[in-house]
Coordinates of C-alpha atoms and ligand atoms in Angstrom, one line a residue:
M16 CA 123.9 124.7 146.4
S17 CA 122.1 125.5 149.7
S18 CA 122.8 126.8 153.1
H19 CA 122.5 123.2 154.4
N20 CA 125.7 122.1 152.7
H21 CA 127.8 120.8 155.6
G22 CA 130.9 119.9 153.6
S23 CA 133.5 120.9 156.2
H24 CA 135.5 118.5 158.3
H25 CA 134.9 118.0 161.9
E26 CA 131.6 119.6 162.0
P27 CA 130.5 120.0 165.7
A28 CA 127.9 117.4 166.5
H29 CA 124.7 119.0 167.7
S30 CA 122.9 117.2 170.5
H31 CA 119.2 117.3 170.5
G32 CA 117.6 117.0 173.9
H33 CA 114.3 115.4 174.5
G34 CA 111.6 117.4 172.8
H35 CA 114.0 119.9 171.3
V36 CA 113.2 121.0 167.8
D37 CA 116.2 121.6 165.6
E38 CA 115.6 124.7 163.5
D39 CA 118.2 123.5 160.9
M40 CA 116.1 120.5 160.1
L41 CA 114.2 120.4 156.8
S42 CA 110.5 119.4 156.8
V43 CA 109.7 116.2 154.8
E44 CA 108.1 118.5 152.2
Q45 CA 111.1 120.7 151.9
A46 CA 113.4 117.8 151.4
Y47 CA 111.0 116.2 149.0
E48 CA 110.8 119.4 146.9
R49 CA 114.5 119.8 146.7
V50 CA 115.0 116.2 145.7
M51 CA 112.3 116.0 143.1
A52 CA 113.3 119.3 141.5
R53 CA 116.4 117.5 140.2
F54 CA 114.5 114.7 138.3
Q55 CA 112.8 114.6 135.0
T56 CA 111.1 112.0 132.7
L57 CA 113.7 109.9 130.8
E58 CA 113.7 109.3 127.1
F59 CA 111.6 106.6 125.4
E60 CA 112.7 103.2 124.1
E61 CA 110.9 101.0 121.6
K62 CA 110.6 97.4 122.7
A63 CA 108.6 94.2 122.5
L64 CA 105.0 94.6 123.8
L65 CA 105.3 92.1 126.6
D66 CA 108.4 93.7 128.0
C67 CA 106.5 97.0 128.5
M68 CA 104.4 95.9 131.4
G69 CA 104.1 98.7 134.0
Q70 CA 105.9 101.3 131.9
V71 CA 104.5 104.6 130.6
L72 CA 103.3 104.8 127.0
A73 CA 105.4 107.3 125.1
E74 CA 103.2 107.5 122.0
D75 CA 99.6 107.9 121.1
I76 CA 98.2 104.6 119.8
K77 CA 95.8 105.1 116.9
S78 CA 94.0 102.1 115.4
P79 CA 95.2 101.0 112.0
L80 CA 92.0 98.9 111.7
A81 CA 88.4 98.6 112.8
L82 CA 87.7 96.2 115.6
P83 CA 86.0 93.9 114.9
P84 CA 87.2 94.2 111.3
L85 CA 83.9 92.6 110.0
A86 CA 80.4 92.3 111.4
N87 CA 80.3 89.0 113.1
S88 CA 78.0 86.8 115.1
G89 CA 77.7 87.1 118.9
M90 CA 76.1 83.6 119.3
D91 CA 76.1 80.1 117.7
G92 CA 72.9 80.2 115.6
Y93 CA 71.4 80.9 112.2
A94 CA 72.2 84.0 110.2
L95 CA 69.0 85.1 108.3
R96 CA 66.9 87.9 107.1
H97 CA 64.6 89.4 109.7
S98 CA 61.8 89.8 107.2
D99 CA 61.7 86.0 107.0
I100 CA 60.9 85.5 110.8
V101 CA 58.4 88.2 111.5
G102 CA 55.7 86.8 113.8
A103 CA 57.6 83.5 114.4
S104 CA 56.7 81.6 117.6
H105 CA 56.5 77.9 118.8
E106 CA 52.9 77.9 117.5
N107 CA 53.9 79.6 114.3
P108 CA 57.4 78.4 113.4
K109 CA 59.1 79.8 110.3
N110 CA 60.8 77.3 108.1
L111 CA 64.0 78.2 106.3
E112 CA 66.4 76.3 104.0
V113 CA 69.9 76.0 105.4
I114 CA 72.3 76.8 102.5
G115 CA 75.7 76.6 104.3
I116 CA 77.7 76.9 107.4
V117 CA 80.4 79.4 108.5
A118 CA 82.8 79.1 111.4
A119 CA 85.0 81.7 113.1
G120 CA 88.0 82.5 110.9
H121 CA 86.3 81.6 107.7
M122 CA 84.4 83.7 105.1
P123 CA 80.8 82.8 104.2
N124 CA 80.7 81.6 100.5
R125 CA 77.0 82.2 99.9
T126 CA 74.6 85.1 100.2
V127 CA 71.5 84.7 102.3
G128 CA 68.5 85.2 100.1
P129 CA 64.8 85.2 101.0
G130 CA 63.7 82.0 102.8
T131 CA 67.3 80.8 103.5
A132 CA 69.7 80.8 106.4
I133 CA 73.3 80.0 107.1
R134 CA 74.4 78.1 110.2
I135 CA 76.9 80.4 112.0
M136 CA 79.4 80.1 114.9
T137 CA 80.3 82.8 117.4
G138 CA 82.8 85.2 115.9
A139 CA 82.2 84.1 112.3
P140 CA 81.5 86.9 109.7
I141 CA 77.9 87.7 109.0
P142 CA 77.1 86.5 105.4
D143 CA 75.9 89.1 102.9
G144 CA 72.1 89.3 102.9
A145 CA 71.7 88.3 106.5
D146 CA 70.9 91.0 109.1
T147 CA 70.0 88.9 112.2
V148 CA 71.3 85.8 114.1
V149 CA 68.8 83.6 115.9
P150 CA 70.5 81.3 118.5
F151 CA 70.1 77.5 118.3
E152 CA 67.9 77.6 121.4
E153 CA 65.2 79.5 119.5
T154 CA 65.1 76.9 116.7
D155 CA 64.5 73.2 116.2
E156 CA 68.3 72.5 115.9
V157 CA 68.5 70.4 119.1
E158 CA 65.4 68.4 118.3
R159 CA 66.6 67.7 114.7
K160 CA 70.0 66.5 116.0
R161 CA 68.3 64.3 118.6
E162 CA 66.1 62.8 116.0
G163 CA 69.0 62.4 113.5
K164 CA 67.4 64.7 110.9
P165 CA 69.6 66.4 108.4
L166 CA 70.3 70.1 109.2
D167 CA 69.3 71.2 105.7
N168 CA 66.3 73.0 107.1
V169 CA 65.5 74.9 110.2
A170 CA 62.4 76.0 112.0
V171 CA 62.6 79.3 113.8
F172 CA 60.5 79.8 117.0
A173 CA 61.1 83.4 117.8
D174 CA 60.8 86.8 116.2
M175 CA 64.0 88.3 117.3
P176 CA 64.6 92.0 116.6
T177 CA 66.6 93.0 113.5
G178 CA 70.3 93.1 114.1
C179 CA 70.0 90.8 117.1
N180 CA 73.4 89.0 117.9
V181 CA 75.1 90.9 115.1
R182 CA 78.3 92.6 116.4
P183 CA 78.8 95.5 113.9
A184 CA 82.3 96.1 112.4
G185 CA 84.1 98.7 114.4
E186 CA 81.9 98.2 117.5
D187 CA 84.9 98.4 119.8
I188 CA 87.3 100.5 117.8
S189 CA 86.7 102.3 114.5
E190 CA 89.7 102.7 112.2
G191 CA 91.9 105.8 112.9
T192 CA 90.6 106.4 116.5
L193 CA 92.9 107.3 119.3
V194 CA 92.8 104.2 121.4
L195 CA 95.4 104.9 124.0
E196 CA 97.0 108.2 124.9
R197 CA 100.6 108.7 125.7
G198 CA 101.3 109.0 129.4
I199 CA 99.1 106.1 130.5
I200 CA 100.7 103.1 132.3
V201 CA 100.7 99.9 130.3
R202 CA 98.9 97.2 132.2
A203 CA 97.6 93.7 131.1
A204 CA 94.5 95.2 129.5
E205 CA 96.5 97.8 127.4
I206 CA 98.9 95.1 126.3
G207 CA 95.8 93.1 125.1
V208 CA 94.3 96.2 123.3
I209 CA 97.6 97.0 121.6
A210 CA 98.0 93.3 120.5
S211 CA 94.4 93.4 119.2
L212 CA 95.5 96.2 116.8
G213 CA 98.3 93.9 115.5
M214 CA 101.2 95.8 117.0
D215 CA 104.0 93.8 118.7
S216 CA 106.2 96.7 119.9
I217 CA 105.6 100.1 121.3
K218 CA 107.4 103.2 122.6
V219 CA 107.6 103.5 126.4
I220 CA 109.6 105.7 128.8
R221 CA 112.7 103.7 129.6
R222 CA 113.4 102.4 133.1
P223 CA 116.1 104.2 135.1
I224 CA 119.3 102.3 136.0
V225 CA 119.9 102.9 139.7
A226 CA 123.3 102.1 141.2
V227 CA 123.3 100.7 144.8
L228 CA 126.4 101.1 147.0
A229 CA 126.7 100.1 150.6
T230 CA 129.4 101.7 152.7
G231 CA 131.0 100.5 155.9
D232 CA 133.9 98.5 157.3
E233 CA 131.5 96.3 159.2
L234 CA 129.7 94.9 156.2
E235 CA 130.0 91.4 154.7
T236 CA 128.1 90.0 151.8
A237 CA 125.4 87.4 152.3
G238 CA 126.6 84.0 151.2
T239 CA 130.1 84.5 152.7
P240 CA 131.3 83.6 156.2
L241 CA 130.8 86.3 158.9
S242 CA 133.9 87.5 160.8
D243 CA 133.9 88.8 164.3
G244 CA 132.5 92.3 164.6
K245 CA 130.9 92.2 161.2
I246 CA 127.3 92.2 160.1
Y247 CA 125.7 91.2 156.8
D248 CA 124.9 94.0 154.3
S249 CA 121.1 94.0 154.1
N250 CA 120.7 97.5 152.7
S251 CA 122.1 96.6 149.2
F252 CA 119.4 93.9 149.0
S253 CA 116.4 95.8 150.4
V254 CA 117.3 98.9 148.4
A255 CA 117.9 96.9 145.2
A256 CA 114.6 95.1 145.7
S257 CA 112.8 98.4 146.3
I258 CA 114.3 99.8 143.1
A259 CA 113.0 96.9 141.1
D260 CA 109.6 97.2 142.8
A261 CA 109.5 100.9 142.0
G262 CA 110.2 100.1 138.3
G263 CA 113.9 100.9 138.2
I264 CA 116.8 98.5 137.2
P265 CA 119.1 98.0 140.2
K266 CA 122.8 97.8 139.6
I267 CA 124.5 96.5 142.7
L268 CA 128.0 97.9 143.1
G269 CA 128.9 96.1 146.3
I270 CA 130.4 97.3 149.5
A271 CA 132.7 100.3 149.8
R272 CA 135.0 100.3 152.8
D273 CA 135.4 103.4 154.9
S274 CA 138.5 104.4 153.0
L275 CA 139.0 107.2 150.5
T276 CA 140.5 105.0 147.8
D277 CA 137.9 102.2 148.0
L278 CA 134.9 104.6 148.0
T279 CA 136.4 106.6 145.2
T280 CA 137.0 103.5 143.1
K281 CA 133.6 102.0 143.7
L282 CA 131.8 105.3 142.8
E283 CA 133.5 105.2 139.4
A284 CA 131.4 102.2 138.5
T285 CA 128.3 104.5 138.6
S286 CA 129.1 105.7 135.1
G287 CA 126.0 105.6 132.8
C288 CA 123.5 105.3 135.7
D289 CA 120.6 107.5 136.2
L290 CA 120.7 107.6 140.0
V291 CA 123.1 106.4 142.6
V292 CA 121.8 105.3 146.0
T293 CA 124.3 104.8 148.8
S294 CA 123.7 103.8 152.3
A295 CA 125.3 104.8 155.6
G296 CA 128.0 107.3 156.5
V297 CA 125.8 110.4 156.2
S298 CA 124.6 111.2 159.7
K299 CA 126.1 114.1 161.7
G300 CA 128.1 112.0 164.1
D301 CA 129.6 109.8 161.3
Y302 CA 133.2 109.4 160.4
D303 CA 133.8 111.8 157.6
I304 CA 135.0 109.6 154.8
V305 CA 131.7 109.2 152.9
K306 CA 131.0 112.9 153.2
D307 CA 134.6 113.8 152.1
V308 CA 134.5 111.6 149.0
L309 CA 131.0 112.7 148.0
N310 CA 132.0 116.3 148.3
Q311 CA 135.2 115.7 146.3
K312 CA 133.3 113.9 143.4
G313 CA 130.5 116.3 143.1
E314 CA 128.2 118.6 144.9
M315 CA 126.5 117.3 148.0
N316 CA 124.1 118.4 150.7
F317 CA 123.8 116.7 154.0
W318 CA 120.4 117.3 155.6
S319 CA 118.6 116.5 158.7
V320 CA 115.0 115.8 157.8
R321 CA 112.3 116.2 160.5
M322 CA 111.2 112.6 160.4
R323 CA 111.7 109.3 162.3
P324 CA 113.1 107.0 161.2
A325 CA 115.5 108.3 158.5
K326 CA 116.6 111.8 159.8
P327 CA 119.9 112.0 158.0
L328 CA 119.8 112.3 154.2
A329 CA 122.5 113.2 151.7
F330 CA 121.5 114.5 148.3
G331 CA 123.4 116.0 145.5
Q332 CA 125.2 115.0 142.3
L333 CA 128.3 113.1 141.1
N334 CA 130.4 113.9 138.1
D335 CA 130.9 110.6 136.3
L336 CA 134.0 109.7 134.3
E337 CA 132.3 110.9 131.1
G338 CA 131.6 114.2 132.6
R339 CA 127.9 113.5 133.0
I340 CA 126.1 114.6 136.2
I341 CA 124.3 111.8 138.1
P342 CA 122.0 112.5 141.1
L343 CA 123.1 110.8 144.2
M344 CA 121.0 110.0 147.3
G345 CA 122.8 108.9 150.5
L346 CA 120.4 106.9 152.6
P347 CA 121.0 106.5 156.3
G348 CA 122.7 103.2 157.4
N349 CA 120.2 101.8 159.7
P350 CA 118.2 99.2 157.8
V351 CA 114.7 100.6 158.5
S352 CA 115.9 104.2 158.0
A353 CA 117.3 103.2 154.6
M354 CA 114.0 101.7 153.5
V355 CA 111.8 104.5 154.8
A356 CA 114.1 107.2 153.3
F357 CA 113.9 105.2 150.0
E358 CA 110.1 105.2 150.2
M359 CA 109.9 108.9 150.8
F360 CA 112.5 110.2 148.4
A361 CA 114.0 107.5 146.1
R362 CA 110.8 105.8 145.0
P363 CA 109.1 109.1 143.9
A364 CA 112.3 110.2 142.1
I365 CA 112.3 106.9 140.2
R366 CA 108.7 107.4 139.3
I367 CA 109.4 110.8 138.0
M368 CA 112.1 109.3 135.7
L369 CA 109.5 106.7 134.6
G370 CA 107.1 109.4 133.6
K371 CA 104.5 108.4 136.3
K372 CA 102.5 111.2 137.7
E373 CA 100.4 110.0 140.6
K374 CA 101.7 109.5 144.1
P375 CA 103.6 106.2 144.5
R376 CA 101.6 104.8 147.3
P377 CA 97.9 104.9 148.3
M378 CA 97.0 106.4 151.6
V379 CA 94.1 105.3 153.8
G380 CA 92.6 106.6 157.0
G381 CA 92.4 104.1 159.8
V382 CA 92.2 103.5 163.6
L383 CA 95.3 102.8 165.7
T384 CA 95.1 99.7 167.9
G385 CA 98.3 100.6 169.8
A386 CA 100.0 103.9 170.7
I387 CA 102.7 105.7 168.6
K388 CA 105.1 107.9 170.6
N389 CA 106.7 111.0 169.2
E390 CA 109.5 112.1 171.5
D391 CA 111.2 114.9 169.6
G392 CA 108.9 116.7 167.3
R393 CA 109.6 114.8 164.1
R394 CA 107.1 113.2 161.8
V395 CA 106.9 109.6 162.8
Y396 CA 106.4 106.8 160.3
A397 CA 105.4 103.9 162.4
R398 CA 105.5 100.4 161.0
V399 CA 102.0 98.9 161.2
E400 CA 100.0 96.0 160.0
V401 CA 96.8 97.2 158.4
E402 CA 93.7 95.1 158.2
F403 CA 90.1 95.9 157.2
K404 CA 87.7 94.8 159.9
D405 CA 84.1 95.8 160.8
G406 CA 84.1 98.5 158.1
E407 CA 87.3 100.3 159.0
Y408 CA 91.1 100.0 158.5
R409 CA 92.9 99.1 161.7
A410 CA 96.6 99.7 162.1
T411 CA 98.5 97.7 164.7
P412 CA 102.2 98.7 165.4
T413 CA 104.3 95.7 164.4
G414 CA 106.6 95.8 167.5
P415 CA 109.8 97.7 168.5
Q416 CA 110.2 100.8 166.3
G417 CA 114.0 101.2 166.5
S418 CA 115.5 102.0 163.1
N419 CA 117.6 98.9 163.3
I420 CA 114.7 96.5 163.8
L421 CA 114.2 95.3 160.2
T422 CA 111.8 92.5 161.2
S423 CA 109.2 95.0 162.3
M424 CA 109.3 96.4 158.7
S425 CA 108.9 92.9 157.4
K426 CA 105.7 92.5 159.4
A427 CA 104.3 95.8 158.3
N428 CA 102.2 96.6 155.2
G429 CA 101.9 100.3 156.0
L430 CA 103.5 103.3 157.7
A431 CA 101.2 105.1 160.0
I432 CA 101.9 108.8 160.3
C433 CA 102.1 110.8 163.6
P434 CA 102.5 114.5 162.7
E435 CA 105.5 116.4 164.0
D436 CA 103.4 118.7 166.2
L437 CA 101.9 115.9 168.3
A438 CA 103.5 114.1 171.2
G439 CA 102.0 110.9 170.0
K440 CA 98.9 109.1 169.0
D441 CA 96.9 106.8 171.3
A442 CA 95.1 103.5 170.6
G443 CA 91.7 104.4 169.2
E444 CA 92.8 107.6 167.5
Q445 CA 92.6 108.1 163.7
V446 CA 95.8 108.0 161.6
Q447 CA 96.8 108.4 158.0
I448 CA 98.5 105.3 156.7
I449 CA 100.8 105.0 153.7
M450 CA 100.1 101.6 152.2
L451 CA 103.2 99.7 151.3
D452 CA 101.4 96.6 150.2
W453 CA 97.9 96.5 148.9
N454 CA 96.8 92.9 148.8
E455 CA 93.4 91.1 148.9
E456 CA 93.4 91.0 152.7
V457 CA 93.3 94.8 152.9
Q458 CA 91.0 95.4 149.9
I459 CA 88.0 93.4 151.0
Ligands
AMP501 P1 126.1 104.6 159.8 O1 125.1 105.5 159.0 O2 127.3 104.3 159.0 O3 126.4 105.2 161.1 O4 125.3 103.3 160.1 C1 124.2 103.2 160.9 C2 123.9 101.8 161.3 O5 123.5 101.1 160.2 C3 125.1 101.0 161.9 O6 124.6 100.2 162.9 C4 125.5 100.2 160.7 O7 126.2 99.0 161.1 C5 124.2 99.9 160.0 N1 124.4 99.7 158.6 C6 125.1 100.4 157.8 N2 125.1 100.0 156.5 C7 124.4 98.8 156.6 C8 124.0 97.8 155.6 N3 124.4 98.0 154.3 N4 123.3 96.8 156.0 C9 122.9 96.7 157.3 N5 123.2 97.6 158.2 C10 123.9 98.6 157.9
MG502 MG1 129.2 103.5 158.9

């Protein structure tokens, strides 16, 4: 597949001294290109409107009707003929006979002729003959009610322009128009628009099913007792949560032990998935089981990517039991590395499958409040807490940046980037920040 396919056993471990640049390493962009080249938009599915939130519309939506279907009133008031109220004022009120009432959802049963009006509610169809609605405030309606007078007549106090408060049929959408184009993301407003056209199911690009497999003899599952020498598997959880957050459907396969048979068996459960994400066992110094099995079951590449955290990355494909080819991404084992590698490579891959075009995360420019070190010429993604203060974004490193320190990921809402060609960034310097969360606190 590529010259970076290190499938052989007992590969000599390179040691990278301080500041040494490994020429074998892929840039983040190279790794990104190679991964994304293997993904494409999935097929569509048709499903209930409310279940389509966040998915990509896979059909053009044309309106089968006009919206509103009929001209209707924008106010509570009187539907009348403008010619009857020309010159009306408080000094010169125009008196009209009230011949009926129409509420929203009901059809008027009379025509408005000269000298007459129909009492009308917001959203009710405009009666034939009427061309204007005068709101109650511009009539003696309130006064009549207060005095207990019947509402069989009304005095109009204002000469409102013709068509005033009449919402024409088709004002929002005319029949047959293209209302929503395929390719857009369905949000709450689109769900509302589609429902307003009377449709309760639509075609959207289906969500990918992404298998999650942790590997390692040291792992135990949360909710079970912890034996000596073991740790709880957090990667399955953080990765599954990230898959769901990216719009995929996670399928947790559990923990594969560092044994040929167990890993082989566990990988068989990936049948029918659109992507398999494993964690651990892919770095250069690792015991070779994961690499061996992946190589046996498909075609794998083991890369070093010029980034910190998350240098090791495996990517290739598995052949499933039905002879289908499934892309597989092997994330590094360290919990922060696994999450950052997911951000950089798995999230965009999932978005391609979902048919989403724009970059997964917004970037902002901001000022660092603490230093970021770059010791060996990699692109550093530093966990930072971003806040908007005094007109600028401020990024504060969230503490120790070791790839095993998951709590500093939990405190972060962004990843600040130190480019590979800089020895670091000092407090006060400008940085680009990938926003992981974009909440009110940041948006102000
Ligand atoms: P490895 O890539 O197998 O060398 O693992 C690197 C580090 O990540 C080791 O300290 C592992 O114990 C840890 N690790 C591997 N898998 C997980 C996991 N699923 N959850 C938490 N830590 C893990
Ligand atoms: Mg391991």
